[in-house]
mmCIF file of C-alpha atoms in Angstrom:
data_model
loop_
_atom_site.group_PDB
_atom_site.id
_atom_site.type_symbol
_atom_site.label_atom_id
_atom_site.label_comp_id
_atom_site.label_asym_id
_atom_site.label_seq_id
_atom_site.Cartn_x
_atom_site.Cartn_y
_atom_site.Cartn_z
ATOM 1 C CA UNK M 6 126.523 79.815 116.680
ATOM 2 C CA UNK M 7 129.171 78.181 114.751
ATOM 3 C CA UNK M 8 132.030 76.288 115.982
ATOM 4 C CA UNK M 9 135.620 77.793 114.493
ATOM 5 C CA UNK M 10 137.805 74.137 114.255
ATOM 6 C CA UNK M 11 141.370 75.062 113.275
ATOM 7 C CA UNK M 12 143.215 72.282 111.911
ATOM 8 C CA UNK M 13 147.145 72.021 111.719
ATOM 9 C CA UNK M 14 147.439 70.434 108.660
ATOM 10 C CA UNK M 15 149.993 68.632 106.284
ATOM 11 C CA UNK M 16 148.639 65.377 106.424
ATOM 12 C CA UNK M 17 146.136 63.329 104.279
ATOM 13 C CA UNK M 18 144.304 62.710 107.421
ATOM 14 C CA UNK M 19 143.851 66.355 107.835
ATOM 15 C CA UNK M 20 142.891 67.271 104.547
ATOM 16 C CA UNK M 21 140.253 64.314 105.228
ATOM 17 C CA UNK M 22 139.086 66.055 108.142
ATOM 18 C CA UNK M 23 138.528 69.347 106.880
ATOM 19 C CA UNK M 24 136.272 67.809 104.059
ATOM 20 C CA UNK M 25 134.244 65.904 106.532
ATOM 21 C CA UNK M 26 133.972 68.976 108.864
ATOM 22 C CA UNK M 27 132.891 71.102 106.075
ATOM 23 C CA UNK M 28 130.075 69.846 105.371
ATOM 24 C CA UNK M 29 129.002 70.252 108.971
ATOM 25 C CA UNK M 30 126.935 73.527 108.683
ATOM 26 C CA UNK M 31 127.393 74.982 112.436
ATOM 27 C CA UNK M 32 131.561 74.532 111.605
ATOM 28 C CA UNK M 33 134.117 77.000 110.545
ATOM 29 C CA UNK M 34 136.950 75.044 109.874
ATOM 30 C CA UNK M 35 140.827 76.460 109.321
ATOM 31 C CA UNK M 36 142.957 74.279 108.033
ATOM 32 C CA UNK M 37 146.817 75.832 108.422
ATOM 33 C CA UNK M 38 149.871 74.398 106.590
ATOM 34 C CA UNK M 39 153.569 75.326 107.636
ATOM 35 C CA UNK M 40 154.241 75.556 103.727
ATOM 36 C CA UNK M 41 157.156 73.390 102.954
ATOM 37 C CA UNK M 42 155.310 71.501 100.430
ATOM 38 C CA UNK M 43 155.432 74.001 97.363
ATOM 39 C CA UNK M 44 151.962 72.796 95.772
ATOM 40 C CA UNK M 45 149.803 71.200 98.414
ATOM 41 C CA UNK M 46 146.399 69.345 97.235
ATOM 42 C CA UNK M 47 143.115 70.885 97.592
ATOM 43 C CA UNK M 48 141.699 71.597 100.781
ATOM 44 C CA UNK M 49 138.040 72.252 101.949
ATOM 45 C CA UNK M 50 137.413 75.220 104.107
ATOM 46 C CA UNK M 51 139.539 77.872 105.009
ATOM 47 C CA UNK M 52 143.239 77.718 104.284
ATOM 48 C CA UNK M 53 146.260 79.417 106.019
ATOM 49 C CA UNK M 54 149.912 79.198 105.361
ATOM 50 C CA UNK M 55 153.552 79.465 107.033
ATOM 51 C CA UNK M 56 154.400 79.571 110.767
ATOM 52 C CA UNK M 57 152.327 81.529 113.483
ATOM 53 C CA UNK M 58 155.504 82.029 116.030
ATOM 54 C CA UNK M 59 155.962 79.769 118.150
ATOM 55 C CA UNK M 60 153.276 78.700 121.228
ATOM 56 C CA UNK M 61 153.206 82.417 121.975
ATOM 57 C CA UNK M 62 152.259 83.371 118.161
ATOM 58 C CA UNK M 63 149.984 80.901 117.905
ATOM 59 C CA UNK M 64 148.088 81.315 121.104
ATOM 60 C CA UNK M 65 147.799 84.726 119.743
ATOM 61 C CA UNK M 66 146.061 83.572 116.572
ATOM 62 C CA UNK M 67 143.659 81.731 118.567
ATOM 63 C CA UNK M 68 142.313 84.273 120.391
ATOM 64 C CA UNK M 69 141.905 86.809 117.572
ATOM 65 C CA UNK M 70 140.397 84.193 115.516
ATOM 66 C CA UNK M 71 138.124 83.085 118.150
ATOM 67 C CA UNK M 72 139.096 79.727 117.835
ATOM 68 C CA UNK M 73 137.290 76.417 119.721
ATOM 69 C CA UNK M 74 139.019 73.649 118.920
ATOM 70 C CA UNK M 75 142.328 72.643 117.729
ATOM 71 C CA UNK M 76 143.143 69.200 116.145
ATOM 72 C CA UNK M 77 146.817 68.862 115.542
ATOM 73 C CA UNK M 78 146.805 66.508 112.662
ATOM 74 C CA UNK M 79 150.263 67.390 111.407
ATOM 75 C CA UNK M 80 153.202 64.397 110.468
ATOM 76 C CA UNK M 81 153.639 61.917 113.732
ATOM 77 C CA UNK M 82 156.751 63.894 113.804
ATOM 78 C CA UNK M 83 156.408 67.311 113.422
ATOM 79 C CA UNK M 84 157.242 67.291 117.551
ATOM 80 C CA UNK M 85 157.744 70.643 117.834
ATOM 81 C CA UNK M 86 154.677 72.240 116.116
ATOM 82 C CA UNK M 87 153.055 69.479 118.489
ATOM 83 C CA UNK M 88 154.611 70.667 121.550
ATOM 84 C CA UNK M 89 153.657 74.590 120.447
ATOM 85 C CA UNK M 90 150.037 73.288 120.133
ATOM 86 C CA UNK M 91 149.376 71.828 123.382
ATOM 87 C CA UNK M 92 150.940 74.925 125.087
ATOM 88 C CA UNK M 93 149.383 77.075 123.143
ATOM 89 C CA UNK M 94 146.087 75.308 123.387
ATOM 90 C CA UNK M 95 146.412 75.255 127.330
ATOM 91 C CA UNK M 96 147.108 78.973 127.674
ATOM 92 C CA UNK M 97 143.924 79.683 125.589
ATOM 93 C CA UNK M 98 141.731 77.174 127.451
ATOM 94 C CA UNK M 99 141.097 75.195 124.091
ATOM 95 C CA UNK M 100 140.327 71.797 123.766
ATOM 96 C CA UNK M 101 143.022 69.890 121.804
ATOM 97 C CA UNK M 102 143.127 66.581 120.344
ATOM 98 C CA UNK M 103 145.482 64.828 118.174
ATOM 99 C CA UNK M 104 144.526 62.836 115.039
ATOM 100 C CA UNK M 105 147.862 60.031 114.737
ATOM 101 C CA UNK M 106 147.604 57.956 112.310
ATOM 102 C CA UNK M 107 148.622 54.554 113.967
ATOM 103 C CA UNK M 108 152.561 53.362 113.187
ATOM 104 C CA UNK M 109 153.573 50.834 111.436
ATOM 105 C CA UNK M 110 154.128 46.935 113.362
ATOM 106 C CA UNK M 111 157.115 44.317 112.206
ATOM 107 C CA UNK M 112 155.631 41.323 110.662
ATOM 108 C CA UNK M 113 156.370 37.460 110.322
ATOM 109 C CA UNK M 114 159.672 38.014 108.120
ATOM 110 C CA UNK M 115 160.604 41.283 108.687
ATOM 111 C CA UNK M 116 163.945 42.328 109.380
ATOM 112 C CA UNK M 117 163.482 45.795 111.522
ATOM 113 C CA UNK M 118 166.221 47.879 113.644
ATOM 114 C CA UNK M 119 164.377 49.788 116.016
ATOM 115 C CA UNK M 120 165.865 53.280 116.620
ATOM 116 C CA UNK M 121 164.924 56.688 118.435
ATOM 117 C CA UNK M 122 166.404 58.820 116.113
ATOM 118 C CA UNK M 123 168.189 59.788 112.724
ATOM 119 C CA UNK M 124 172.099 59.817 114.263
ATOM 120 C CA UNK M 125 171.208 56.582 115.787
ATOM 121 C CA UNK M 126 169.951 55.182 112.231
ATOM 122 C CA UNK M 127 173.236 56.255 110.907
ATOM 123 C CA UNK M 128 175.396 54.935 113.408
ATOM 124 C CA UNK M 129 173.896 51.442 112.946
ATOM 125 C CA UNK M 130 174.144 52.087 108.937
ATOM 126 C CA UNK M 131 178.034 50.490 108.696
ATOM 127 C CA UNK M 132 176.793 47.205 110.357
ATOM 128 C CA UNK M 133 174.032 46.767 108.082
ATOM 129 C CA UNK M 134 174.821 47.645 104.229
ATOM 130 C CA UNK M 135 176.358 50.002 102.045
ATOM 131 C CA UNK M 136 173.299 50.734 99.379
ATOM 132 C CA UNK M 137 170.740 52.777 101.410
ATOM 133 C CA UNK M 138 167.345 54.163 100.358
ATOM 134 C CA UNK M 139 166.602 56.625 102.462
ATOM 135 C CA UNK M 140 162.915 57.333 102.937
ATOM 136 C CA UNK M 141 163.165 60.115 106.032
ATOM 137 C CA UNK M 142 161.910 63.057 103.709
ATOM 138 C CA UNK M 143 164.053 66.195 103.162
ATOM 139 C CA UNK M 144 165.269 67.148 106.526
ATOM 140 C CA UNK M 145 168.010 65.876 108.784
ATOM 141 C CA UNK M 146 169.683 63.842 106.485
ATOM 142 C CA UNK M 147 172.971 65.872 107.601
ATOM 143 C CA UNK M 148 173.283 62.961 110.392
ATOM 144 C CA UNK M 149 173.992 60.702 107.232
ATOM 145 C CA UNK M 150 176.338 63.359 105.439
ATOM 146 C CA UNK M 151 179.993 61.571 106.609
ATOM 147 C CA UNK M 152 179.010 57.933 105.848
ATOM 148 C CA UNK M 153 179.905 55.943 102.871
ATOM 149 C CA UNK M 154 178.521 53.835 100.469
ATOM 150 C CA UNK M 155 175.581 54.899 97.813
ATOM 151 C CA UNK M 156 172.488 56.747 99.213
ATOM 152 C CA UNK M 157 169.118 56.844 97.394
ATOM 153 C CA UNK M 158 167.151 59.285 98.651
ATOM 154 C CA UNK M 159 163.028 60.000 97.880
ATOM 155 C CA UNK M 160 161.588 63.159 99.071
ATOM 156 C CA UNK M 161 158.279 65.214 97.800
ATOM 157 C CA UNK M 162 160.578 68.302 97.529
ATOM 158 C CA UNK M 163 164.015 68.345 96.663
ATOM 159 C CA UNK M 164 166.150 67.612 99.930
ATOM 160 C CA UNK M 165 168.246 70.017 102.675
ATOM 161 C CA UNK M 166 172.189 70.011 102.322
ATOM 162 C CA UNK M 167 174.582 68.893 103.251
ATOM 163 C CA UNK M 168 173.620 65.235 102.300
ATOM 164 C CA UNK M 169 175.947 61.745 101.802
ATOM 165 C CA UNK M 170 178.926 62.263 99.273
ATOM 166 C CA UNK M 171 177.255 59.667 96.772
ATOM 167 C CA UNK M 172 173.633 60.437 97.090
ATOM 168 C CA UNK M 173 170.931 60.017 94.545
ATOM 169 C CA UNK M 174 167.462 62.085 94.652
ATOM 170 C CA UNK M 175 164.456 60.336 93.956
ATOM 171 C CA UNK M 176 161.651 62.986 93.557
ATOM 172 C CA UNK M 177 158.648 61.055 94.239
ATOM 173 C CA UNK M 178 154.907 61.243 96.258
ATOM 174 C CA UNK M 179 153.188 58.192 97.244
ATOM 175 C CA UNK M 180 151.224 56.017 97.267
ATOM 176 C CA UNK M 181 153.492 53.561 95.535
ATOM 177 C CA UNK M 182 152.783 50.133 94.700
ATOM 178 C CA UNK M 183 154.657 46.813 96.132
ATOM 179 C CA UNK M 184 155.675 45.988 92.337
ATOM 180 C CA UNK M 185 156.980 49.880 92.167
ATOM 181 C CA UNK M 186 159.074 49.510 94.986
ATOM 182 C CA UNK M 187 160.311 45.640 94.041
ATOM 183 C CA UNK M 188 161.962 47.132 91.305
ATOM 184 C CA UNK M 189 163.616 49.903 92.612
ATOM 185 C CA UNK M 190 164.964 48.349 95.259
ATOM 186 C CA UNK M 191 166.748 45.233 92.751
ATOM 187 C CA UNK M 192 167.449 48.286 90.198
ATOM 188 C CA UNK M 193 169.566 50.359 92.874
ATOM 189 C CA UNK M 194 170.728 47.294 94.484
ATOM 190 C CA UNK M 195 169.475 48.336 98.133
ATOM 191 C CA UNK M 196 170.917 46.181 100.565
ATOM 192 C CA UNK M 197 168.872 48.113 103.356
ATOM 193 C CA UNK M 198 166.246 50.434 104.024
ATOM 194 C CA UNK M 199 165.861 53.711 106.172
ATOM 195 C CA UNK M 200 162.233 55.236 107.432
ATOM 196 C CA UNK M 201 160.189 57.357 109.597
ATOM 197 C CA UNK M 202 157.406 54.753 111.738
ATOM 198 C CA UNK M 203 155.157 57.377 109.630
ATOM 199 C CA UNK M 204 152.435 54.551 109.741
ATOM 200 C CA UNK M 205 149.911 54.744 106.671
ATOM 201 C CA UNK M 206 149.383 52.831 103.690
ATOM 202 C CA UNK M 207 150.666 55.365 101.115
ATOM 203 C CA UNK M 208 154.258 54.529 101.822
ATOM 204 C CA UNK M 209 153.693 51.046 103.154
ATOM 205 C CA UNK M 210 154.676 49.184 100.216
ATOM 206 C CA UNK M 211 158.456 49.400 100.206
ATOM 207 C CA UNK M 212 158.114 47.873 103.865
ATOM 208 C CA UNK M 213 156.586 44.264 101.774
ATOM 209 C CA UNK M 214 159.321 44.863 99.059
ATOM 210 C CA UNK M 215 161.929 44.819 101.738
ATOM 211 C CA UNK M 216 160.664 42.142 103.216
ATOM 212 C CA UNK M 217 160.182 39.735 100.125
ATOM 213 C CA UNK M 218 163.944 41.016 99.336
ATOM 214 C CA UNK M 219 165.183 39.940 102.389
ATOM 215 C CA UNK M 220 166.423 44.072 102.631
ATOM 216 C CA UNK M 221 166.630 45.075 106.445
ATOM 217 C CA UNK M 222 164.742 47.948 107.449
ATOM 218 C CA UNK M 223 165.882 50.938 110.064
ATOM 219 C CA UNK M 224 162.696 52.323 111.721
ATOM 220 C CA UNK M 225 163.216 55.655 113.012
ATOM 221 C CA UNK M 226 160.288 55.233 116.202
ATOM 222 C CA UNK M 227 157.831 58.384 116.252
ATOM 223 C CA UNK M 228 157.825 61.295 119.340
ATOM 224 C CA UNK M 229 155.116 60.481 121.709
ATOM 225 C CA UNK M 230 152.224 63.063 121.556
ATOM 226 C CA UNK M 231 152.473 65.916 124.192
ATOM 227 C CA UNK M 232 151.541 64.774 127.958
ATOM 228 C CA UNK M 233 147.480 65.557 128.458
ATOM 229 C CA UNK M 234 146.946 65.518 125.020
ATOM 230 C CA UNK M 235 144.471 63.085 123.916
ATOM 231 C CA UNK M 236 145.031 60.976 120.661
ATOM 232 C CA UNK M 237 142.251 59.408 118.153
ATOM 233 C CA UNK M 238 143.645 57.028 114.916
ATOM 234 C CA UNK M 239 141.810 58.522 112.510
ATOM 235 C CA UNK M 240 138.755 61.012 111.143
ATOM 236 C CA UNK M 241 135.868 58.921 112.616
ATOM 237 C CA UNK M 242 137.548 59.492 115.954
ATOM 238 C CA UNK M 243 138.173 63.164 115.636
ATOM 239 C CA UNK M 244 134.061 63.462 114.809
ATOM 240 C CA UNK M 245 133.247 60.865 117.503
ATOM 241 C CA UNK M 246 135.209 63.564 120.120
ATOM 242 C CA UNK M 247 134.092 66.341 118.570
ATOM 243 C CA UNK M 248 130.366 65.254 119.158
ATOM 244 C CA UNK M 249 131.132 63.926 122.325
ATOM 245 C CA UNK M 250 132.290 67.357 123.668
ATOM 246 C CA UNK M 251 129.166 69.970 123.647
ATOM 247 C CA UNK M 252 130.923 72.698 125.580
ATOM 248 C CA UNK M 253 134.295 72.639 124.137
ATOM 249 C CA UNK M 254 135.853 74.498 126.837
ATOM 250 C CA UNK M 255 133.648 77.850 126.428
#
């Protein structure tokens, strides 16, 4: 009998995962995106896409799909589809792990501002400098709308109004390079730095730039995962559990 994994997607980690479960031949594996990202990368196994409901919707899913195991391995903060997981996860009886990639650590020379969330990155914005690259994808940049200076923003997709009176759009996917993000940083004349603790090495390079530049950096500190939900850094760990767990709950 197979074992139906359904993986809420969106990250590379993910998209890792359902290639290394696919080759597994007792494993049906799901892979579901929320479909934001208008021309996602291939993806091994089954795919589904857009929202399920809520916890209620998606509890509902798991059921008719028979579902044994759910791996949230969506963005470190995508705290809400998290949240629905876990609930919906303990109303079904399913096991439930989270893959997190781990975050991101301030280094000999690095200039960080610790914060919990995007109004407090703006309010400390003023103190800091006036030419911001913003790095906090598409959404929520409405905390940043009523401040001045110059804003460069990079997104995958274009981003959500209302956004800074003098903003810039970078359209842009990673991985970038340290010498990539050297220059754009002197070109635009940052004199700081705004990101999600997304953790990873795709992004990871303007975090050196910034620090060889002296630029300081505003880290917007990730959700913790849901309570009772165990966590594993990467794909090795999600197999390791997976193997480790014969029953699965059933």
């Amino acid at each position: 009998m197979s074992t139906h994994v359904l993986i809420l997607g969106g990250t590379t980690e993910a998209r890792a995962l359902a290639t290394a479960l696919a080759d597994r031949p007792a494993c049906r594996v799901t892979t579901s995106l929320a479909g934001r990202v208008t021309s996602p990368a291939r993806i091994d196994g089954e795919l589904r896409t857009g929202g399920f409901g809520g916890a209620a919707g998606l509890a509902a899913w798991l059921r008719e799909q028979q579902v044994d195991v759910l791996i949230d391995a969506t963005h470190p903060f995508a705290a809400m589809i998290s949240a629905h997981a876990a609930e919906a996860a303990a109303h079904c009886a399913v096991p439930v792990l989270a893959l997190r990639r781990p975050g991101w650590s301030a280094g000999p020379g690095d200039v960080w501002h610790d914060v919990r969330s995007l109004p407090e990155a703006a309010a400390l914005l003023p103190e800091l400098g006036r030419r911001v690259f913003l790095t906090t994808g598409r959404q929520g940049l409405a905390a940043f709308a009523g401040l001045a200076g110059h804003f460069l923003v990079r997104s995958v997709e274009p981003p959500e109004p209302p956004l800074p009176a003098r903003t810039e759009v970078l359209l842009a996917r990673g991985p970038f390079t340290v010498a990539d993000e050297l220059e754009l940083l002197r070109t635009h004349r940052i004199d700081v730095l705004v990101t999600k603790d997304s953790g990873g090495a795709a992004t990871a390079a303007k975090l050196v730039a910034a620090r060889e530049l002296s630029v300081p950096v505003v880290v917007v500190r990730r959700p913790p995962v849901p309570a009772g939900v165990p966590s594993v850094p990467d794909v090795s760990g999600v197999l390791a559990w997976l193997d480790g767990s014969a029953d699965h709950g059933r």
